[in-house]
Short mmCIF file of C-alpha atoms in Angstrom, two decimals:
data_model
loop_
_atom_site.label_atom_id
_atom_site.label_comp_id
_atom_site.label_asym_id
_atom_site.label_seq_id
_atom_site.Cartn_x
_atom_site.Cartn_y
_atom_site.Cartn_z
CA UNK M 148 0.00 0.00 0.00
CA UNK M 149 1.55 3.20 -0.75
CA UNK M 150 1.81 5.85 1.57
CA UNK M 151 0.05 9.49 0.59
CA UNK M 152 3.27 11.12 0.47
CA UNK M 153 4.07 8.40 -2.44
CA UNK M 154 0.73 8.87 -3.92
CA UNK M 155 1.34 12.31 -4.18
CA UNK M 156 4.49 11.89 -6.19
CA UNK M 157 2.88 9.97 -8.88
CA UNK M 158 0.37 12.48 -9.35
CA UNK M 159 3.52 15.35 -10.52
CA UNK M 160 4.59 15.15 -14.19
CA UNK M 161 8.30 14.27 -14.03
CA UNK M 162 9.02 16.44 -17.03
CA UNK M 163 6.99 19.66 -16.08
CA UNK M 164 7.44 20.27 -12.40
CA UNK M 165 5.38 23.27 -12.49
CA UNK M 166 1.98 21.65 -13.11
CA UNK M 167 -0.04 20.47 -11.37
CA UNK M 168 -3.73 18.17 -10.66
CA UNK M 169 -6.67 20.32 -11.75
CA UNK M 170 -10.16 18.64 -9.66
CA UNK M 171 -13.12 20.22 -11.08
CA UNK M 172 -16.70 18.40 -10.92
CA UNK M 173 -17.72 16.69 -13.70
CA UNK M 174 -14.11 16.48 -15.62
CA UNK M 175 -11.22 14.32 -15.66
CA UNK M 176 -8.15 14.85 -13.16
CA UNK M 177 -5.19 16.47 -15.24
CA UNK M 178 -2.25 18.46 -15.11
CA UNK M 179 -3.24 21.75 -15.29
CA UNK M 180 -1.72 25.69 -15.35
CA UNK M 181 -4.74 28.26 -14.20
CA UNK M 182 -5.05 31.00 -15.85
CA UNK M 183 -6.33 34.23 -14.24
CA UNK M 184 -7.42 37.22 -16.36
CA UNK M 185 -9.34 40.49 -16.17
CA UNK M 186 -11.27 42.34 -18.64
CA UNK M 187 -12.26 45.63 -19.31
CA UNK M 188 -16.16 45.40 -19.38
CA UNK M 189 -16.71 48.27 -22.15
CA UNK M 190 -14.70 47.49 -24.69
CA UNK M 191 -13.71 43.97 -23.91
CA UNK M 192 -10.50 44.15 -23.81
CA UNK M 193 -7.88 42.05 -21.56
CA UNK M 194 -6.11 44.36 -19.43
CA UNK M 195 -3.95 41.33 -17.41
CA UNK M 196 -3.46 37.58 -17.38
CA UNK M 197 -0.96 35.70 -15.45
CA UNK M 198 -0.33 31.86 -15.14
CA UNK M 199 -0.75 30.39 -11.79
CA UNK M 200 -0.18 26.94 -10.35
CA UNK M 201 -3.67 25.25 -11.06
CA UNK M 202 -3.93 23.08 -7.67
CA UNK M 203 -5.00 26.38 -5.79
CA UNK M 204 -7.83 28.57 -5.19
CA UNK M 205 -9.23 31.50 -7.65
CA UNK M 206 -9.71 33.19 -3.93
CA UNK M 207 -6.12 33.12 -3.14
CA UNK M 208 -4.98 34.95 -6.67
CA UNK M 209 -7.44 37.94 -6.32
CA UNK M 210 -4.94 40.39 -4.23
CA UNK M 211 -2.25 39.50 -6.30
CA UNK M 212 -4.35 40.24 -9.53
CA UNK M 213 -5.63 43.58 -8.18
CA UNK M 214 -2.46 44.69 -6.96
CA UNK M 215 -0.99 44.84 -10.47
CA UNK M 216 -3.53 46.06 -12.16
CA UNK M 217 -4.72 48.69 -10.15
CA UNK M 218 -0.93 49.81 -10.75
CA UNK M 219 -0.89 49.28 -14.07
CA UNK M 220 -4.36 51.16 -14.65
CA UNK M 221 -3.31 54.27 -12.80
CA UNK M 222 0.09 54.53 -14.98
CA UNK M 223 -1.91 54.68 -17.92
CA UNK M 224 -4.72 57.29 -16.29
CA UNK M 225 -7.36 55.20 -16.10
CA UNK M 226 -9.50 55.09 -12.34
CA UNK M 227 -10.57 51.42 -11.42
CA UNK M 228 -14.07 51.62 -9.46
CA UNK M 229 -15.64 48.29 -9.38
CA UNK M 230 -14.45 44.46 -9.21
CA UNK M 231 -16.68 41.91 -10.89
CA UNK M 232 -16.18 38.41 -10.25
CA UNK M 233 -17.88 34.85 -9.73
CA UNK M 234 -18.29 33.03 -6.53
CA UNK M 235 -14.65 31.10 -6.98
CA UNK M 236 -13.39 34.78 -5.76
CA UNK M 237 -15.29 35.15 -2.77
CA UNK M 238 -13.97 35.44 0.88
CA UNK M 239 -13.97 37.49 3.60
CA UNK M 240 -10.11 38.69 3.40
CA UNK M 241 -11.04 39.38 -0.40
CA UNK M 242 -14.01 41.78 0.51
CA UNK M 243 -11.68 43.76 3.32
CA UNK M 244 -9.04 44.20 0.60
CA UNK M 245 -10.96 45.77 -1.81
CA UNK M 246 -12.80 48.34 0.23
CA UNK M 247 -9.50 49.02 2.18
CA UNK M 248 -8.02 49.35 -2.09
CA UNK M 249 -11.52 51.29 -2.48
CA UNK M 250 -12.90 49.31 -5.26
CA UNK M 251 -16.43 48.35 -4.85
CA UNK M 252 -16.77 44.35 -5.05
CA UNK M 253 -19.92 42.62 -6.62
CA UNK M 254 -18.83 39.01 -6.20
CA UNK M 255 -21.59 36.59 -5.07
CA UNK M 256 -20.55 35.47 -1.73
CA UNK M 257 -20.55 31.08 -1.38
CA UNK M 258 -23.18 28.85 -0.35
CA UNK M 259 -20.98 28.20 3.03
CA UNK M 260 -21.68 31.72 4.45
CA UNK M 261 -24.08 32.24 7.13
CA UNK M 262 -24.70 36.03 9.17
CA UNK M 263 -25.32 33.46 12.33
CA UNK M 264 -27.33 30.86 13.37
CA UNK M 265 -30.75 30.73 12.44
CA UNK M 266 -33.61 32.77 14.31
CA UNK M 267 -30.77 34.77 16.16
CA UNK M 268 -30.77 38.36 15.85
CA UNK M 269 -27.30 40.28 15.76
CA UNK M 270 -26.97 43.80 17.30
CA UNK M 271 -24.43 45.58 15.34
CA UNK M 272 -23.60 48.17 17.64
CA UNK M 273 -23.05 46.11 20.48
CA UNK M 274 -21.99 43.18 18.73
CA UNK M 275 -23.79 40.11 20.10
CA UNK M 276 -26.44 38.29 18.88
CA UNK M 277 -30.71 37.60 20.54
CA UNK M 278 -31.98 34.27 20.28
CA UNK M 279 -35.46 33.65 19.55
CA UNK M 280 -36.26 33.24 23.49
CA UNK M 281 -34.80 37.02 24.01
CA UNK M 282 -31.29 36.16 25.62
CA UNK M 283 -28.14 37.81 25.15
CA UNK M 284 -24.79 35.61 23.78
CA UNK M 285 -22.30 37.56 24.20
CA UNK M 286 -19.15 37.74 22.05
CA UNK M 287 -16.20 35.94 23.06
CA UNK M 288 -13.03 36.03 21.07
CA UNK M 289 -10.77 35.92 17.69
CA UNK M 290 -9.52 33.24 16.46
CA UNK M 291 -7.81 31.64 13.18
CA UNK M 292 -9.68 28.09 12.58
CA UNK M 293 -6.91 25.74 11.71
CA UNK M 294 -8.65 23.73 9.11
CA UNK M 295 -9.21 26.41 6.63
CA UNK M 296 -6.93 29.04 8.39
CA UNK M 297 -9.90 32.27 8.44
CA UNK M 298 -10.27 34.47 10.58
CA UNK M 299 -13.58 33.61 12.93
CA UNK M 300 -14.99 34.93 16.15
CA UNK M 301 -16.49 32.93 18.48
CA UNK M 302 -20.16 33.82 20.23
CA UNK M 303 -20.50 31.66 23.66
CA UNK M 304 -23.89 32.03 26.40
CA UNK M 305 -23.30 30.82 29.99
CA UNK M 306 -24.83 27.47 31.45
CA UNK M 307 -26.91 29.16 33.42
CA UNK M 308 -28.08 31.27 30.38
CA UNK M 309 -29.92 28.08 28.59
CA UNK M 310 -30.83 26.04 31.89
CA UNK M 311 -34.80 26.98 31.82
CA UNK M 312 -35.00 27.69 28.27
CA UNK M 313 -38.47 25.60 26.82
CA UNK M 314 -36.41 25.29 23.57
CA UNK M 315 -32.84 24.06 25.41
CA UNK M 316 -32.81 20.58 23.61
CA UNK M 317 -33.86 21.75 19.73
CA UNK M 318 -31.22 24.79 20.15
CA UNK M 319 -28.59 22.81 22.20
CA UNK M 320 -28.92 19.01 21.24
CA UNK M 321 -28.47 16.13 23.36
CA UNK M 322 -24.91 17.18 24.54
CA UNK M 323 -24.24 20.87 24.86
CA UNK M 324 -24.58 22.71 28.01
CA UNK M 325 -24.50 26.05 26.40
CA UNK M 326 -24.73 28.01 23.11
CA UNK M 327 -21.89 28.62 21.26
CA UNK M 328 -21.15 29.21 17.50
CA UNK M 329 -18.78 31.03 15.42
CA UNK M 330 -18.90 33.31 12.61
CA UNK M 331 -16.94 35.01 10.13
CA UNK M 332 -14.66 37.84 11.25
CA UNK M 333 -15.77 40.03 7.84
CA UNK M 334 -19.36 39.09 8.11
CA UNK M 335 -20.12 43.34 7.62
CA UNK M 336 -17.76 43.02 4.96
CA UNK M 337 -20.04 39.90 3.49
CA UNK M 338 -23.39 41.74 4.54
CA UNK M 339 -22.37 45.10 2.27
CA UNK M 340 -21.16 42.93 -0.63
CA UNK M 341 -24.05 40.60 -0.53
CA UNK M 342 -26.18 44.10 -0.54
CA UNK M 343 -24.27 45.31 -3.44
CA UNK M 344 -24.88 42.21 -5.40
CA UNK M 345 -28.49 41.86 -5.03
CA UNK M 346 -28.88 45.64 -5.90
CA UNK M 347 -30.01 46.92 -9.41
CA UNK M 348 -26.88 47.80 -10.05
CA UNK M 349 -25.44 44.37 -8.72
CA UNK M 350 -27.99 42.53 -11.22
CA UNK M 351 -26.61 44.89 -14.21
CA UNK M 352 -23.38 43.95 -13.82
CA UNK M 353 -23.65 40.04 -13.21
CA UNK M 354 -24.91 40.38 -16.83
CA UNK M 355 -22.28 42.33 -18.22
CA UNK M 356 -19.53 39.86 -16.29
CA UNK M 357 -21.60 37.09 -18.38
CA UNK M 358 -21.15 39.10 -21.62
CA UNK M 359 -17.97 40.82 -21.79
CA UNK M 360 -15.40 38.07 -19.68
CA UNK M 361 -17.02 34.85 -20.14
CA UNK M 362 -16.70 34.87 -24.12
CA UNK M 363 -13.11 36.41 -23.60
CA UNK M 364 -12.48 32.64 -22.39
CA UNK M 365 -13.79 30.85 -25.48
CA UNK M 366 -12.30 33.28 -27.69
CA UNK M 367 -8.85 32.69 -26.00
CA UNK M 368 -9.09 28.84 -25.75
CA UNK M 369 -10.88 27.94 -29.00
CA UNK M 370 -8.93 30.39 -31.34
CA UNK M 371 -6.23 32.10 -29.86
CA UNK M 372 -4.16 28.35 -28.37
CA UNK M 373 -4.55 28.60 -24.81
CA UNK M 374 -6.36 25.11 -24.39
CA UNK M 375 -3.24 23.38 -24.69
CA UNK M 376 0.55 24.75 -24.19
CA UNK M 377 3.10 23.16 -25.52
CA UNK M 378 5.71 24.89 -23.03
CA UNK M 379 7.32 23.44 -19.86
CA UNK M 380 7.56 25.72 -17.08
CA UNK M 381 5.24 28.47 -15.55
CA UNK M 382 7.09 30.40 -17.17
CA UNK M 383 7.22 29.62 -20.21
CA UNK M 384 3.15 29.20 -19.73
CA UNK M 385 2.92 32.55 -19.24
CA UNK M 386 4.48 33.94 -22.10
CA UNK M 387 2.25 32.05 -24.14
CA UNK M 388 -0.68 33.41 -21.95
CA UNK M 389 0.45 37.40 -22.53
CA UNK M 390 1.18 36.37 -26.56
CA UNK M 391 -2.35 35.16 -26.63
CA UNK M 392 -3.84 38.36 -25.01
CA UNK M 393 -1.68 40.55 -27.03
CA UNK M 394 -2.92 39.28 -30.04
CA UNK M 395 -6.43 39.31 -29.26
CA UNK M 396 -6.33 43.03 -27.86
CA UNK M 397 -4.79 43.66 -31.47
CA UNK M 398 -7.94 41.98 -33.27
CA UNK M 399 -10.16 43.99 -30.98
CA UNK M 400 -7.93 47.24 -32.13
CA UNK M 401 -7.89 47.13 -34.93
CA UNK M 402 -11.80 46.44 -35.10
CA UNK M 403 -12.19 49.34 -33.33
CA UNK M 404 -9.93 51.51 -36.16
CA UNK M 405 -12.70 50.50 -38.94
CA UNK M 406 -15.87 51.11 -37.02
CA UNK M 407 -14.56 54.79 -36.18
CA UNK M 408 -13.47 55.40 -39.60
CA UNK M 409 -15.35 56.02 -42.37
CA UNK M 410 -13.98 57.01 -45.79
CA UNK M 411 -11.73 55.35 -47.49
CA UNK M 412 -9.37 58.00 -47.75
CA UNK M 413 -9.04 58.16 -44.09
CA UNK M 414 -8.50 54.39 -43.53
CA UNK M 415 -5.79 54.28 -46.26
CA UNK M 416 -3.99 57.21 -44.18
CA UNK M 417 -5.03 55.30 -40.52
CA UNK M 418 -3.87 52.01 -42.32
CA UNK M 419 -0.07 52.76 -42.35
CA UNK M 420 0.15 54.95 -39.33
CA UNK M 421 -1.55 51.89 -37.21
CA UNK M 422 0.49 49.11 -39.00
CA UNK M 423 3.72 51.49 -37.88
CA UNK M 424 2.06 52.29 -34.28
CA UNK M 425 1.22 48.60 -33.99
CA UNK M 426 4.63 47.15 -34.61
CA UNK M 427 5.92 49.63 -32.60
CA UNK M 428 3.32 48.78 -29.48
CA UNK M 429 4.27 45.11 -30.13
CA UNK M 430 7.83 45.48 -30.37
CA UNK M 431 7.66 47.44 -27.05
CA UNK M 432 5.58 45.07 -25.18
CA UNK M 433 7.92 42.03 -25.93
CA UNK M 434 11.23 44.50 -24.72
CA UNK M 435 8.98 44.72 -21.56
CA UNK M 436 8.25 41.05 -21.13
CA UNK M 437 11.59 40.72 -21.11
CA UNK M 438 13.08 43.45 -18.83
CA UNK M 439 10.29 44.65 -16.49
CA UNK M 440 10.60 43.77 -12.89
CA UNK M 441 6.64 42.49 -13.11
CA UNK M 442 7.13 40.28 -15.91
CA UNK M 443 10.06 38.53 -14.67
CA UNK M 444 8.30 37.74 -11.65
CA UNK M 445 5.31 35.98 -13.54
#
């Protein structure tokens, strides 16, 4: 029988280190890169991508993602306001980062997350929750939960608290002698964000998420190679991820060229000045793949 540290081994690819087992419902285990993008909703365009080790969470990529472009966005003059996203992205630490960045989030939070248990009330100001019966449970402390390592705090009522309560055994079980339960340290982090998404706006921009990024995908992995790479190394996997995105922000530029001109005379003229501009973006671009501080740490 072999051990799980054994099994484990088996599961790497001895000739590309760097990837790693993809589980996703409803497909096949493989060895996987994870590719994390972001795209401008108005004019679709991809404004990053990065290759990431595929046996970890979107969650976890999220700071790293907004960091960089949030720095790349105001070198170029542009203001970022709001960060749309699915439920892969949602946490706690993920809300407080982007308020305390002061982007407005609209990513649905997961089925996991509950305000507190059911039928208790929580008092915001004073910060402890009323059960259905009227009494008080006070709050307790912080702590990190090892399992998933988040940031919790803990709600706990006294013995004495539950002793002549007519619904002790339902609330308590067979077991307990008192009431305690944790919840989320961010939950008014989750409670404005869950506000935000059910809002009008929040139900305008689910749809545009589902218009603008989610074709992005099948446009990148159906036409522009990014459903297989033939590269070893993250890399390596990268660079093929930033050729991909370069050359479909091209085809959307150049689309955008025709539709605002016109006459023919004017495209002619346009024609060579954005075939010279063009090369001259690309050519750039690659000396900056190669030299910038950012790209050599992707």
């Amino acid at each position: 029988m072999l051990s799980r540290k054994h099994t484990r081994r088996r599961q790497d690819s001895p000739t590309d280190p760097d990837a790693r087992i993809s589980v996703k419902p409803g497909k096949a285990r493989k060895l996987n890169y994870c590719s994390q993008l972001s795209v401008d909703t108005a004019h679709h365009v991809i404004t990053d991508i990065q290759a990431y080790h595929a046996d970890g969470k979107d969650s976890q990529q999220l700071e790293d993602i907004t960091k960089r472009l949030q720095r790349r966005l105001w070198k170029e003059g542009f203001v970022w306001q709001n960060c749309v996203a699915d439920t892969g992205y949602s946490s706690g630490e993920n809300y407080a980062f982007l308020e305390a960045m002061g982007l407005k989030s609209f990513i649905p939070a997961h089925g996991t997350y509950k305000g507190g248990p059911d039928g208790f009330e929580y008092d915001e100001q004073k910060d402890h929750y009323v059960c259905p019966q009227g009494k008080i449970i006070p709050f307790k402390k912080v702590f990190i939960e090892k399992k998933n390592h988040t940031k919790k705090k803990e709600y706990r009522g006294s013995k004495g608290l539950c002793i002549d309560c007519p619904i002790r055994s339902a609330c308590l079980g067979k077991s307990a002698q008192e009431k305690k339960f944790t919840v989320t340290y961010y939950r008014e982090e989750y409670e404005r964000n869950i506000g935000r998404v059910n809002s009008r706006q929040g139900r305008y921009m689910k749809a545009k998420r589902q218009s603008t990024v989610e074709p992005v995908f099948g446009t990148l992995t159906q036409f522009m190679g990014l459903r297989k790479i033939n590269t070893i190394g993250i890399h390596q996997a990268n660079k093929v991820m930033h050729l991909s995105a370069m050359a479909y922000n091209l085809k959307k530029y150049l689309k955008f060229t025709h539709k605002k001109v016109k006459s023919g005379v004017g495209k002619r003229l346009l024609s060579g000045f954005y075939k010279i501009t063009l090369y001259k973006r690309f050519c750039f671009d690659m000396r900056a793949f190669k030299i910038r501080p950012e790209y050599q740490m992707i």
